Short mmCIF file of C-alpha atoms and ligand atoms in Angstrom, two decimals:
data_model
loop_
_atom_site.label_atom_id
_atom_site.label_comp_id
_atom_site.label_asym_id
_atom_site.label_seq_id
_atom_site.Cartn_x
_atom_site.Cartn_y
_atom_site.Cartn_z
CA UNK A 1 3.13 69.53 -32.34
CA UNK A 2 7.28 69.68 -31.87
CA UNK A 3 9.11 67.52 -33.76
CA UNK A 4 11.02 65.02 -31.76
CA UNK A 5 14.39 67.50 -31.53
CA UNK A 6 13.00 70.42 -30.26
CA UNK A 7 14.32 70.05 -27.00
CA UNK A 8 17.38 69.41 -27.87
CA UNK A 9 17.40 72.82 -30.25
CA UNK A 10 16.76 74.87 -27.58
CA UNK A 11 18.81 73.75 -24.95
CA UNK A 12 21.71 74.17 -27.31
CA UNK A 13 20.82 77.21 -27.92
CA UNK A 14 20.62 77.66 -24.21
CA UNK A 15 23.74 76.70 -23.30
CA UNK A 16 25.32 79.06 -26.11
CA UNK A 17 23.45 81.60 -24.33
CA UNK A 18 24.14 80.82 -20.69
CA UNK A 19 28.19 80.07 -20.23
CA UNK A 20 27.55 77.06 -18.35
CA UNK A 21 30.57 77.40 -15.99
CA UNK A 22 32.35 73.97 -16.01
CA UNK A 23 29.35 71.90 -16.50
CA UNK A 24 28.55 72.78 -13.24
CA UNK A 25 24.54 73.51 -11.95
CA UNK A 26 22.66 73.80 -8.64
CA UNK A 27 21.02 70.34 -9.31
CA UNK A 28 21.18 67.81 -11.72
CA UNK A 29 17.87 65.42 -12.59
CA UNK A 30 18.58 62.20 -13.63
CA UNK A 31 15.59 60.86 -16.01
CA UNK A 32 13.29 63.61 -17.94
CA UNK A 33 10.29 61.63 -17.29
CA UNK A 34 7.09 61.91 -15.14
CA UNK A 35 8.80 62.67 -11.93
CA UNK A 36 12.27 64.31 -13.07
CA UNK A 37 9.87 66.93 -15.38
CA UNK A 38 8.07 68.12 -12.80
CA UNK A 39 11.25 68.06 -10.51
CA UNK A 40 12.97 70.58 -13.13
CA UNK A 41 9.99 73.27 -13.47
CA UNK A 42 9.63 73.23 -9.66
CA UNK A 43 13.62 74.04 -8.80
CA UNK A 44 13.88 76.31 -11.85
CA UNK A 45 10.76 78.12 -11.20
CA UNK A 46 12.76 79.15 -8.07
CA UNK A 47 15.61 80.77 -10.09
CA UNK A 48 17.95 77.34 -9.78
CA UNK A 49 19.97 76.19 -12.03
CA UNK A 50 18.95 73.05 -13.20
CA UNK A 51 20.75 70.18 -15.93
CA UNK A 52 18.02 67.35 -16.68
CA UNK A 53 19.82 64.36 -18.21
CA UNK A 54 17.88 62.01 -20.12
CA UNK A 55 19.25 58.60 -21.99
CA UNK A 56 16.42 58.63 -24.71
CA UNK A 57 14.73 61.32 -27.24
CA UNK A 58 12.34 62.88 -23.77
CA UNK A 59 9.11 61.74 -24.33
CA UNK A 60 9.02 58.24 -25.12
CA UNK A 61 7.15 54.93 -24.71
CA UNK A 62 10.01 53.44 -23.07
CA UNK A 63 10.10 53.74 -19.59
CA UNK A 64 6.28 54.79 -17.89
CA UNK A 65 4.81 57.76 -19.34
CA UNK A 66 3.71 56.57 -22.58
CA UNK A 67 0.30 55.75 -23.64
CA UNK A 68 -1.73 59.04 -23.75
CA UNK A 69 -3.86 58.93 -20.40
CA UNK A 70 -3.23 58.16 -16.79
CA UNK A 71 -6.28 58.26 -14.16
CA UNK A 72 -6.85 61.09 -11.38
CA UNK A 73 -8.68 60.34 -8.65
CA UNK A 74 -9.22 61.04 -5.06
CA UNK A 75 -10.75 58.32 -3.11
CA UNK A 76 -7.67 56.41 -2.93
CA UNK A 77 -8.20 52.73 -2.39
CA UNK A 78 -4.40 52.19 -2.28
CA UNK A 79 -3.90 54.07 1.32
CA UNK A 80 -5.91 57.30 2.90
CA UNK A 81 -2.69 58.67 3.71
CA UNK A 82 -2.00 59.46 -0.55
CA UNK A 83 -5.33 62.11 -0.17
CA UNK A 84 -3.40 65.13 1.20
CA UNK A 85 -0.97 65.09 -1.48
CA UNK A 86 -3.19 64.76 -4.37
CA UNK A 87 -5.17 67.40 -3.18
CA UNK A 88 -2.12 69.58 -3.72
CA UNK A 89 -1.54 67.62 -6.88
CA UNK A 90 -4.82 68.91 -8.16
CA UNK A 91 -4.06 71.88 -7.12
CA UNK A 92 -0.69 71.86 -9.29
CA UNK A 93 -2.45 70.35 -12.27
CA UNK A 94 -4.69 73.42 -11.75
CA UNK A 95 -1.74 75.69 -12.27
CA UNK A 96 0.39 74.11 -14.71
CA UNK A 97 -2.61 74.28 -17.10
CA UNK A 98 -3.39 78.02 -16.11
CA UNK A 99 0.13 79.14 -17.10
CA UNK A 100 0.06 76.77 -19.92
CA UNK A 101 -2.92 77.97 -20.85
CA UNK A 102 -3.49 74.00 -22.32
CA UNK A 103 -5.83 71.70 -20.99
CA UNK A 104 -3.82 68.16 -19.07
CA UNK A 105 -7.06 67.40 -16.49
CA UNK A 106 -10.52 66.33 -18.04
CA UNK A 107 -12.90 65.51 -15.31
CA UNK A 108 -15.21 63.25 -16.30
CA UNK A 109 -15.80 61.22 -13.44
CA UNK A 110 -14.89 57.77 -12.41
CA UNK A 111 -17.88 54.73 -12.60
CA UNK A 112 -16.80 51.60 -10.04
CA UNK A 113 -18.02 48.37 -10.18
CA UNK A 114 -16.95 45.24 -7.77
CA UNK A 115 -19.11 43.06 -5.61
CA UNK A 116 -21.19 43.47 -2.62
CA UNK A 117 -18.40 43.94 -0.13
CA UNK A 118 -15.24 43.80 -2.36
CA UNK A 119 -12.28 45.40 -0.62
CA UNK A 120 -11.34 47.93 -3.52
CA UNK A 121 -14.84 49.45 -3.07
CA UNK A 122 -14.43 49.48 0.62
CA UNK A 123 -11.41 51.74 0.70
CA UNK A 124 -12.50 53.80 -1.58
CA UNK A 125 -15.52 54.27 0.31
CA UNK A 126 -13.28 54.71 3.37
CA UNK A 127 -11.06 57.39 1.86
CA UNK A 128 -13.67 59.25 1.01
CA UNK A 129 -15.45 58.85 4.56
CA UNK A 130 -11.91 59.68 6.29
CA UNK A 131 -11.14 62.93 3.78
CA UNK A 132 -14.35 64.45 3.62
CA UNK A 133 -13.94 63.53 -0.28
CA UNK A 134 -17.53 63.37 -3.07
CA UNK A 135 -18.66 59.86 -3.62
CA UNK A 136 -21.79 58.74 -4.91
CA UNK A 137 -23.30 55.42 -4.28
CA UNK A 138 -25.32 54.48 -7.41
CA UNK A 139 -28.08 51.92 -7.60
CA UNK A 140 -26.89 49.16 -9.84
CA UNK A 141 -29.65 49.53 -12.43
CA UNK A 142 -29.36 53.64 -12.54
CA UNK A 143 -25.70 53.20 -13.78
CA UNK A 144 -26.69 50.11 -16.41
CA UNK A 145 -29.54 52.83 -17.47
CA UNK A 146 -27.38 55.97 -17.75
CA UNK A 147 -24.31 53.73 -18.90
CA UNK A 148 -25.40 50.86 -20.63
CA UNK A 149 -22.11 50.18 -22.08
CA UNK A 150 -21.72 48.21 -19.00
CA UNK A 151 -24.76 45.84 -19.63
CA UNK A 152 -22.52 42.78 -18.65
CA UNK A 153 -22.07 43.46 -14.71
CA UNK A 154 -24.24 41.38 -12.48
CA UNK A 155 -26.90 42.29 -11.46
CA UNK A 156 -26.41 41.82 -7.59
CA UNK A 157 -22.39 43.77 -8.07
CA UNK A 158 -22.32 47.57 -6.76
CA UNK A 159 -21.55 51.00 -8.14
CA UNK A 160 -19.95 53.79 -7.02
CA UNK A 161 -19.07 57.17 -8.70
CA UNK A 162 -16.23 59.95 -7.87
CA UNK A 163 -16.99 62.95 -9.57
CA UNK A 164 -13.84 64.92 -9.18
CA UNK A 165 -12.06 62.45 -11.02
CA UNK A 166 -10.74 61.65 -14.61
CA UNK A 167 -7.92 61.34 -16.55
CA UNK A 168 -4.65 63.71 -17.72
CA UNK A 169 -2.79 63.73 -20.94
CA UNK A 170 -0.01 61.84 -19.92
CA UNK A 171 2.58 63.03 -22.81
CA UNK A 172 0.97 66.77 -22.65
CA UNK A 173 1.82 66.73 -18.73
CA UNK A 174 5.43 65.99 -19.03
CA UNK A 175 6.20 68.32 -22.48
CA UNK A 176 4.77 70.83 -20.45
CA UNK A 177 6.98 70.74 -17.43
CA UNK A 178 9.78 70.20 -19.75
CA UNK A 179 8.77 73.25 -21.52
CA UNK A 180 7.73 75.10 -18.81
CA UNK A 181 11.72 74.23 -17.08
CA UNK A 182 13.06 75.11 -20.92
CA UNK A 183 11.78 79.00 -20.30
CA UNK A 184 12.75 79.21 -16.69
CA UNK A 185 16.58 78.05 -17.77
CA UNK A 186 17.13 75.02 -17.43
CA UNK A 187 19.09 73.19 -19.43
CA UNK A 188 17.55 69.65 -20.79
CA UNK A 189 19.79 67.05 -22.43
CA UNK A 190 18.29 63.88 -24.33
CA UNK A 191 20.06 60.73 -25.14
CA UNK A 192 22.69 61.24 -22.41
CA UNK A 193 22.21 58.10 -20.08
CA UNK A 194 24.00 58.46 -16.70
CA UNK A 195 26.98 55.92 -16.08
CA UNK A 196 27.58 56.98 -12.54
CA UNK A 197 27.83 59.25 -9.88
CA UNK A 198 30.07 60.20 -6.72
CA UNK A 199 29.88 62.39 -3.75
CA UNK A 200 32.74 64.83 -3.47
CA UNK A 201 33.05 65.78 0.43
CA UNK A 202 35.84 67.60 -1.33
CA UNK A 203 36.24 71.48 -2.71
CA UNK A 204 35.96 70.06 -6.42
CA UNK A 205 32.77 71.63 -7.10
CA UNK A 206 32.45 75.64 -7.72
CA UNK A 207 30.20 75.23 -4.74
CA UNK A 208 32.58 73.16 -2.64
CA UNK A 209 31.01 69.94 -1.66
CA UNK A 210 28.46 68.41 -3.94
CA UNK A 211 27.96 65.15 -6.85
CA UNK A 212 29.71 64.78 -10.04
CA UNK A 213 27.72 62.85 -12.36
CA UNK A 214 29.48 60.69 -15.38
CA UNK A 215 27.59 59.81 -18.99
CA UNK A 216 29.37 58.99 -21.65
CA UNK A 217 29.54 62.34 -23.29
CA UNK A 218 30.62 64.47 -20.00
CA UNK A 219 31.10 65.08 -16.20
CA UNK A 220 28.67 67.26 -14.31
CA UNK A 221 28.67 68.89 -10.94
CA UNK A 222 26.29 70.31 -9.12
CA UNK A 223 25.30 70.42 -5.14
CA UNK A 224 22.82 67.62 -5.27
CA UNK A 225 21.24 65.17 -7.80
CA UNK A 226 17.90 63.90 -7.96
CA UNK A 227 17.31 60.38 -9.06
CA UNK A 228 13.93 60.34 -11.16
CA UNK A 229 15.43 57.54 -13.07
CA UNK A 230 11.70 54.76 -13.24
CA UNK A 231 12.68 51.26 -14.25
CA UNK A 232 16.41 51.98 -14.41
CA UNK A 233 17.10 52.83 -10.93
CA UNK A 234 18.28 50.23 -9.42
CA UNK A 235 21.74 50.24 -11.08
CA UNK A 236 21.59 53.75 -10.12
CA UNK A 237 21.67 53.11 -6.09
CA UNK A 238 23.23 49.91 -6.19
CA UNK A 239 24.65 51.23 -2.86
CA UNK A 240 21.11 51.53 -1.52
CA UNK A 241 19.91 47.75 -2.71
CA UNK A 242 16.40 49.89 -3.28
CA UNK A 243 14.16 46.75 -2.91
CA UNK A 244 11.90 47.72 -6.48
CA UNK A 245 10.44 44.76 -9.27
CA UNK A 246 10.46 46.00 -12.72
CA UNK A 247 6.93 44.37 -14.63
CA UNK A 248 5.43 44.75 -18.11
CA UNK A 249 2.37 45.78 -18.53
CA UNK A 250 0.08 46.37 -21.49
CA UNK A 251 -2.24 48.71 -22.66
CA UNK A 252 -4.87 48.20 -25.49
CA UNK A 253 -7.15 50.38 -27.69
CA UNK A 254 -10.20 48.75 -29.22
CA UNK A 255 -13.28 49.44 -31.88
CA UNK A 256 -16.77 49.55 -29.91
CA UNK A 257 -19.84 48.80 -31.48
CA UNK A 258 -21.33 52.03 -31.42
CA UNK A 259 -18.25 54.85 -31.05
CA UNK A 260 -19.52 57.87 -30.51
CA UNK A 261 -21.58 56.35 -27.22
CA UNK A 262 -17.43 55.87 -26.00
CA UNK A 263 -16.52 59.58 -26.76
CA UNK A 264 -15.41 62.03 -24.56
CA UNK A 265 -18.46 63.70 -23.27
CA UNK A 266 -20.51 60.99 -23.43
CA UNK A 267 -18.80 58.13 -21.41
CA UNK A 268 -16.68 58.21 -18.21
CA UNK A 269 -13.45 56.82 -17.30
CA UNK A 270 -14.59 53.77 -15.00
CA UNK A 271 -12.78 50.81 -12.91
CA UNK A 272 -13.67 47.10 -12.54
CA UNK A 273 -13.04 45.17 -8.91
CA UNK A 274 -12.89 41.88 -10.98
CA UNK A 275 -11.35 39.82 -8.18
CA UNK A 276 -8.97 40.20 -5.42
CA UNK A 277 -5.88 42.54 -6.94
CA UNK A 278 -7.60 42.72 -10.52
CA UNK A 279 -8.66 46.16 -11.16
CA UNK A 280 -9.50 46.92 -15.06
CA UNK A 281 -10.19 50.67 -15.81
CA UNK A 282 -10.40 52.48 -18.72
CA UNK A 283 -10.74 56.42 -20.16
CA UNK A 284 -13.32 57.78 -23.07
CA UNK A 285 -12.06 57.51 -26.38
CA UNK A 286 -10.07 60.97 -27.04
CA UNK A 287 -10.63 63.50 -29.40
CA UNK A 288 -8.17 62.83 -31.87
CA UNK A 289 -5.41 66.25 -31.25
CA UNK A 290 -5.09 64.38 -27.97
CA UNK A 291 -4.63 60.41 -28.81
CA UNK A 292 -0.96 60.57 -29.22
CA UNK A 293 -1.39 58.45 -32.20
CA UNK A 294 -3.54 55.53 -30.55
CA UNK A 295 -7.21 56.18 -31.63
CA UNK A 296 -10.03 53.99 -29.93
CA UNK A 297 -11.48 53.56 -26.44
CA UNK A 298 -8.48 52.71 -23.57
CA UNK A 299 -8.64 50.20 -21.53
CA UNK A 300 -6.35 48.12 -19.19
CA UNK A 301 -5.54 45.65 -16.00
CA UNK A 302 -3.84 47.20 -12.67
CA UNK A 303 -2.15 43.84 -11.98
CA UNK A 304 1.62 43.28 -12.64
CA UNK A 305 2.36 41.75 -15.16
CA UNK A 306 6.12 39.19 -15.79
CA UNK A 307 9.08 40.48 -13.99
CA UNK A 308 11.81 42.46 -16.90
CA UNK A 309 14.76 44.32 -17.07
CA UNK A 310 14.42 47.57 -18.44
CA UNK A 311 16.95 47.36 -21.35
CA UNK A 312 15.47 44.09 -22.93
CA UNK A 313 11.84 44.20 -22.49
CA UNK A 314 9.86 42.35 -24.72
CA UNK A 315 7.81 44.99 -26.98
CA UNK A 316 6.40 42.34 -29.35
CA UNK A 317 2.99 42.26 -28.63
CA UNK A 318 1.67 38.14 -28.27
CA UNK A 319 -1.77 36.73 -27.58
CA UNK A 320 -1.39 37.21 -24.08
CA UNK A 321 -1.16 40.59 -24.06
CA UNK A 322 -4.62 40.63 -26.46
CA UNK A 323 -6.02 38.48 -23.65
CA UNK A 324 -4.95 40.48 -20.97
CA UNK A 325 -8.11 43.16 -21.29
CA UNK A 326 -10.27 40.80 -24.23
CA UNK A 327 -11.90 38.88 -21.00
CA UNK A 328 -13.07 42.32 -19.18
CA UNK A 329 -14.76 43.10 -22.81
CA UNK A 330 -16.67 40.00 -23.14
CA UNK A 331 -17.82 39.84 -19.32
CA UNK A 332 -18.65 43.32 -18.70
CA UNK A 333 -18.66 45.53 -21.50
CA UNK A 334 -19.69 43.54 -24.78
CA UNK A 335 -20.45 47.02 -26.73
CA UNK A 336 -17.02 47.64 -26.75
CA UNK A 337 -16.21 44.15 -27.48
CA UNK A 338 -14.77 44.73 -30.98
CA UNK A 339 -11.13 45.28 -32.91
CA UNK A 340 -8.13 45.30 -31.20
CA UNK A 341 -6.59 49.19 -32.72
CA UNK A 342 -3.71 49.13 -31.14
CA UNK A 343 -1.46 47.93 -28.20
CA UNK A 344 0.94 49.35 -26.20
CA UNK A 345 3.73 47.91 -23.81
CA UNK A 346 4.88 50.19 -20.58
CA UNK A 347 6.45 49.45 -17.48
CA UNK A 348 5.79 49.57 -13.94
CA UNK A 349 8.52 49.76 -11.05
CA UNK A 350 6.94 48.26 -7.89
CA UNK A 351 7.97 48.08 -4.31
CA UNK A 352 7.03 45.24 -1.97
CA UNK A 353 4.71 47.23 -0.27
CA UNK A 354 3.62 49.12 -3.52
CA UNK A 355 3.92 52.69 -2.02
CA UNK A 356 5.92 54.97 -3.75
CA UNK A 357 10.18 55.96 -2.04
CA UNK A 358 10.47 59.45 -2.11
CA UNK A 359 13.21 60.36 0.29
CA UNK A 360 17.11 61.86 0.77
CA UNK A 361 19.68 59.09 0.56
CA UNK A 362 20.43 58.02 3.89
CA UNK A 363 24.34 57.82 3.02
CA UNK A 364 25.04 60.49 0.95
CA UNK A 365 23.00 63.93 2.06
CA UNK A 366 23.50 65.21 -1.16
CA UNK A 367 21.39 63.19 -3.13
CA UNK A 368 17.32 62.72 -3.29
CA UNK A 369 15.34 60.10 -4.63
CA UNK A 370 11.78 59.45 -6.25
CA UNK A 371 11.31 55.88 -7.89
CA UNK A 372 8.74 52.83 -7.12
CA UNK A 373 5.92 54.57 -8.36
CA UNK A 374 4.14 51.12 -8.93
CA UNK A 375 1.56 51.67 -10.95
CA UNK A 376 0.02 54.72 -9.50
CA UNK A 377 2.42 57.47 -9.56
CA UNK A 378 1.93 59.54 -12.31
CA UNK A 379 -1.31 61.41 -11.24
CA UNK A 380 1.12 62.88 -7.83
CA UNK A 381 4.20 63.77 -10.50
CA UNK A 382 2.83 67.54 -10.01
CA UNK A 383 2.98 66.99 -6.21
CA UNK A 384 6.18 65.16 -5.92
CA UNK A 385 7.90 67.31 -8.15
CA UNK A 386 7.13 70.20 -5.78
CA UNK A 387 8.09 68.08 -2.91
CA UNK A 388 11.64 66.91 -4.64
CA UNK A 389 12.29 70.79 -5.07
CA UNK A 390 11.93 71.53 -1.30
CA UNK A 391 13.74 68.66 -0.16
CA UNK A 392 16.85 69.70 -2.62
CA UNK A 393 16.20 73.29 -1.52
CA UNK A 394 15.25 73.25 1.78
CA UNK A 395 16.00 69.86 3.08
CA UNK A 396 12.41 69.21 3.98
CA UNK A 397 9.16 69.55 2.61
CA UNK A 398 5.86 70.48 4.47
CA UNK A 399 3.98 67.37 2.78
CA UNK A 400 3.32 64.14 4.62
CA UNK A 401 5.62 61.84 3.14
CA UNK A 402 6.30 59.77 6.17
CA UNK A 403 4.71 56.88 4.61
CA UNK A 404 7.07 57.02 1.64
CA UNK A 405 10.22 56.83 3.50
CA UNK A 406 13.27 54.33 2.15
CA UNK A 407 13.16 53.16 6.21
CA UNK A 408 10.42 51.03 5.83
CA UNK A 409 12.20 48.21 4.04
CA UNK A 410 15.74 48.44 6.23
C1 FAD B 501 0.36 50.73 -18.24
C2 FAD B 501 0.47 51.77 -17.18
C3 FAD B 501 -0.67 52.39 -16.71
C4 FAD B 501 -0.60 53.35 -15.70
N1 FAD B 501 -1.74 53.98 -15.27
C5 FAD B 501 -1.67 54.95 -14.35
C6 FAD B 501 -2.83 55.69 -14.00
O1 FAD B 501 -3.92 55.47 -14.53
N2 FAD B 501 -2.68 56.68 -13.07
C7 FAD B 501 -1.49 56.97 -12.49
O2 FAD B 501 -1.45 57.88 -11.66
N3 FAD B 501 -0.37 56.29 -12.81
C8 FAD B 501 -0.43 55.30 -13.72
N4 FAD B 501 0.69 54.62 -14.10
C9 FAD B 501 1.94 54.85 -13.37
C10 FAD B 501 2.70 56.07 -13.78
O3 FAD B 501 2.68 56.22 -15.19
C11 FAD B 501 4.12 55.95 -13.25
O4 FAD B 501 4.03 55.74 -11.84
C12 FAD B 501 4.95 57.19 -13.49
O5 FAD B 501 4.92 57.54 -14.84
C13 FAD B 501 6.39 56.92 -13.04
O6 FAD B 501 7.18 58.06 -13.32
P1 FAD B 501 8.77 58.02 -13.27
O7 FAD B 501 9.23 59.42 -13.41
O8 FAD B 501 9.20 57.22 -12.08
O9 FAD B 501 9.20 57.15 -14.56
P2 FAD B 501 9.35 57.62 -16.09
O10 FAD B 501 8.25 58.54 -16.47
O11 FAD B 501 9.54 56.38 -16.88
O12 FAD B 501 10.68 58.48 -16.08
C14 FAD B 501 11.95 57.93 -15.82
C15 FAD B 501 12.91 58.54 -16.84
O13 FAD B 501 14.24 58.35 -16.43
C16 FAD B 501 15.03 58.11 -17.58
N5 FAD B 501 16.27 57.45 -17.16
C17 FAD B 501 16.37 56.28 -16.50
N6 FAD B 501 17.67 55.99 -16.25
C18 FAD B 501 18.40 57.00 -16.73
C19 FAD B 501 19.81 57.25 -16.77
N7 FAD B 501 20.70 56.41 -16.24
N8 FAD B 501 20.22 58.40 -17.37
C20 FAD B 501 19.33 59.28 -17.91
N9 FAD B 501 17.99 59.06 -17.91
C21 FAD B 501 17.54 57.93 -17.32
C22 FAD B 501 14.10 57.21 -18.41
O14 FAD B 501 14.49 57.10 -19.75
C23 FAD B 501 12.77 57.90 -18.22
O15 FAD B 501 12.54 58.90 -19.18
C24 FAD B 501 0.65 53.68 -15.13
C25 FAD B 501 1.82 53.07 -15.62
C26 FAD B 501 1.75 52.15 -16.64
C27 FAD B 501 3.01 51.51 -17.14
#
């Protein structure tokens, strides 16, 4: 594992190497997270030259991408139209772990429970009808006997089971991407928060028009910037008034009963349609190389949790937070019903409708954006980073991303 400066070793070393003429680049990525990773292996994959600032240490449990494990699935109950681009996201996933040669993707499945009728089921069901997508409706009683780890559903609830679905290793994704960008040139810089930004419409760029980009250490130019920026955008396009809700969520690690009958292998990542908007999920327990330091079996609620701002979230963890994930134990899965390991906070960046912005700036046609992710995005980051590269490079991008337009809310 790399200690916590290796990034910044190399790209040192990097720009020793490289003459970086007048801290100028082709693009500039602000925020080395999910998105902005991605973002930089796609564009410097393609020969450009490519600054990623970041305010923190990159890789960190600040902003969204902490917590070892996000979900990948296909049947997407949040909207149909998402299924075209994580079938390229799979696709991506596919090749970031064949150059790698590291393994981000385990596919074991997703179980679904909710009751006869409930909506989440319904448009998963849907999706799957509408994209030709595999979906198995299970008999209540086959999944209590293959699974009986969920002995606490009732009886008269319904299953459902994706097989081309499972989880990634959230950390692994985005040090690989970073790395990946490292070895194709571009240059990454941690704890380098980004004040502000201008358009120059002016020759003040070695490339004539472009963005200058302030921290506190430096200027930057380059022809366009990409905002991948999470919970902290909004100060970023104040100019925009990007309509996005900053919550705090939690995620826990517990002790079950019998732990190897949790393991990886033996038990499948699985969601609960508890009510109307409560959706609690949760991954095998890991084997240990992978945990990022929080051992146990995951679990957690997809509903948002109290409105923060970024800079002084709350990371004390209160009874609340325990509470937040103890009631889906005790209804539905008393096996795993045991110690609380660990918990973790992380934050989600919503938009009204809860589908994600990716789009150019509709005043300054120099500049991209990616942010609202809401909960959802991190499984696509190999899909919109693509996407973010074409629009820089090309100005469009051949994926449907209508839906995902800034319009919508002006
Ligand atoms: C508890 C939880 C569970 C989740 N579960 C799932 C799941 O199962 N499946 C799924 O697909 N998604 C899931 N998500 C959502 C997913 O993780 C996010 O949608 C995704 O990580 C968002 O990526 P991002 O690049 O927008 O943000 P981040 O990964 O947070 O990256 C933003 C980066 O920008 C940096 N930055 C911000 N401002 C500046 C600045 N001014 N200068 C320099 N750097 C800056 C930040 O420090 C940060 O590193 C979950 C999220 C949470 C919190």
């Amino acid at each position: 594992m790399d200690d916590g400066n290796y990034f910044q070793r190399i790209t040192d070393q990097q720009i020793t190497n490289q003459q970086i003429v007048k801290n100028s680049f082709d693009y500039i990525i602000v925020g080395g997270g999910s998105m902005g990773s991605a973002a930089a292996y796609f564009l410097s994959k393609k020969g450009q030259k490519v600054l990623v600032l970041e305010q923190f240490d990159f890789i960190h449990d600040f902003g969204a991408h902490g917590g070892q494990s996000r979900l990948i699935r296909k049947a997407y109950f949040e909207h149909p139209n998402y299924v075209p681009l994580l079938l390229r996201a799979y696709e991506n996933w596919a090749t970031l772990e064949s150059e790698t040669q590291e393994k981000v993707y385990f596919e074991t499945g997703i179980l679904y429970f909710g009751e006869p009728d409930d909506a989440l089921l319904n448009n998963i069901r849907l999706s799957a009808q509408l994209h030709d997508l595999k979906l198995e409706e299970w008999q209540l009683s086959d999944a209590k006997q293959r699974y009986p780890m969920f002995d606490g559903i009732p009886d008269d609830w319904e299953s459902l089971f994706e097989p081309e679905a499972g989880f990634l290793l959230v950390e692994k994704c985005v040090r690989l991407y970073l790395k990946q960008a490292m070895q194709q040139g571009a240059i990454l810089k941690a704890q380098e928060k980004v004040l502000s930004w201008s358009e120059n419409t002016v020759q003040r760029t070695p490339f004539g028009e472009g963005v200058e980009v302030t921290t506190a250490k430096a200027q930057y130019t380059a022809k366009k910037v990409i905002f991948t920026a999470g919970a902290w955008t909004k100060p970023l396009l104040q100019d925009l008034n990007v309509p996005l809700t900053v919550t705090r969520q939690v995620l826990g690690w517990v002790r079950p009963q019998k732990w190897v009958d949790f393991t990886l292998g033996h038990f499948p990542c699985w969601g609960i349609s508890d009510k109307e908007n409560v959706l609690y999920y949760g991954m095998p327990i890991l084997n240990e190389e992978d945990t990022s330091g929080a051992l146990g079996l995951k679990l957690g609620r997809h509903l948002h949790g109290a409105a923060v701002y970024p800079d002084s979230v709350d990371r004390n963890i209160n009874a609340a937070d325990e509470a937040s994930f103890r009631d889906c134990l005790e209804k539905y899965m008393p096996q795993a019903n045991g110690d609380t390991l660990s918990i973790k906070t992380c934050l989600y960046t919503n938009t009204p409708d809860e589908n994600f912005i990716i789009d150019k700036h509709p005043l300054s046609k120099n500049v991209i954006l990616a942010c609202g992710f809401s909960g959802h995005g991190f499984k696509f980051a190999s899909v919109v980073g693509e996407i973010l590269a074409d629009l820089a490079m090309k100005g469009e991008t051949e994926q449907p991303i209508e839906f995902l337009s800034l319009k919508r809310f002006f």
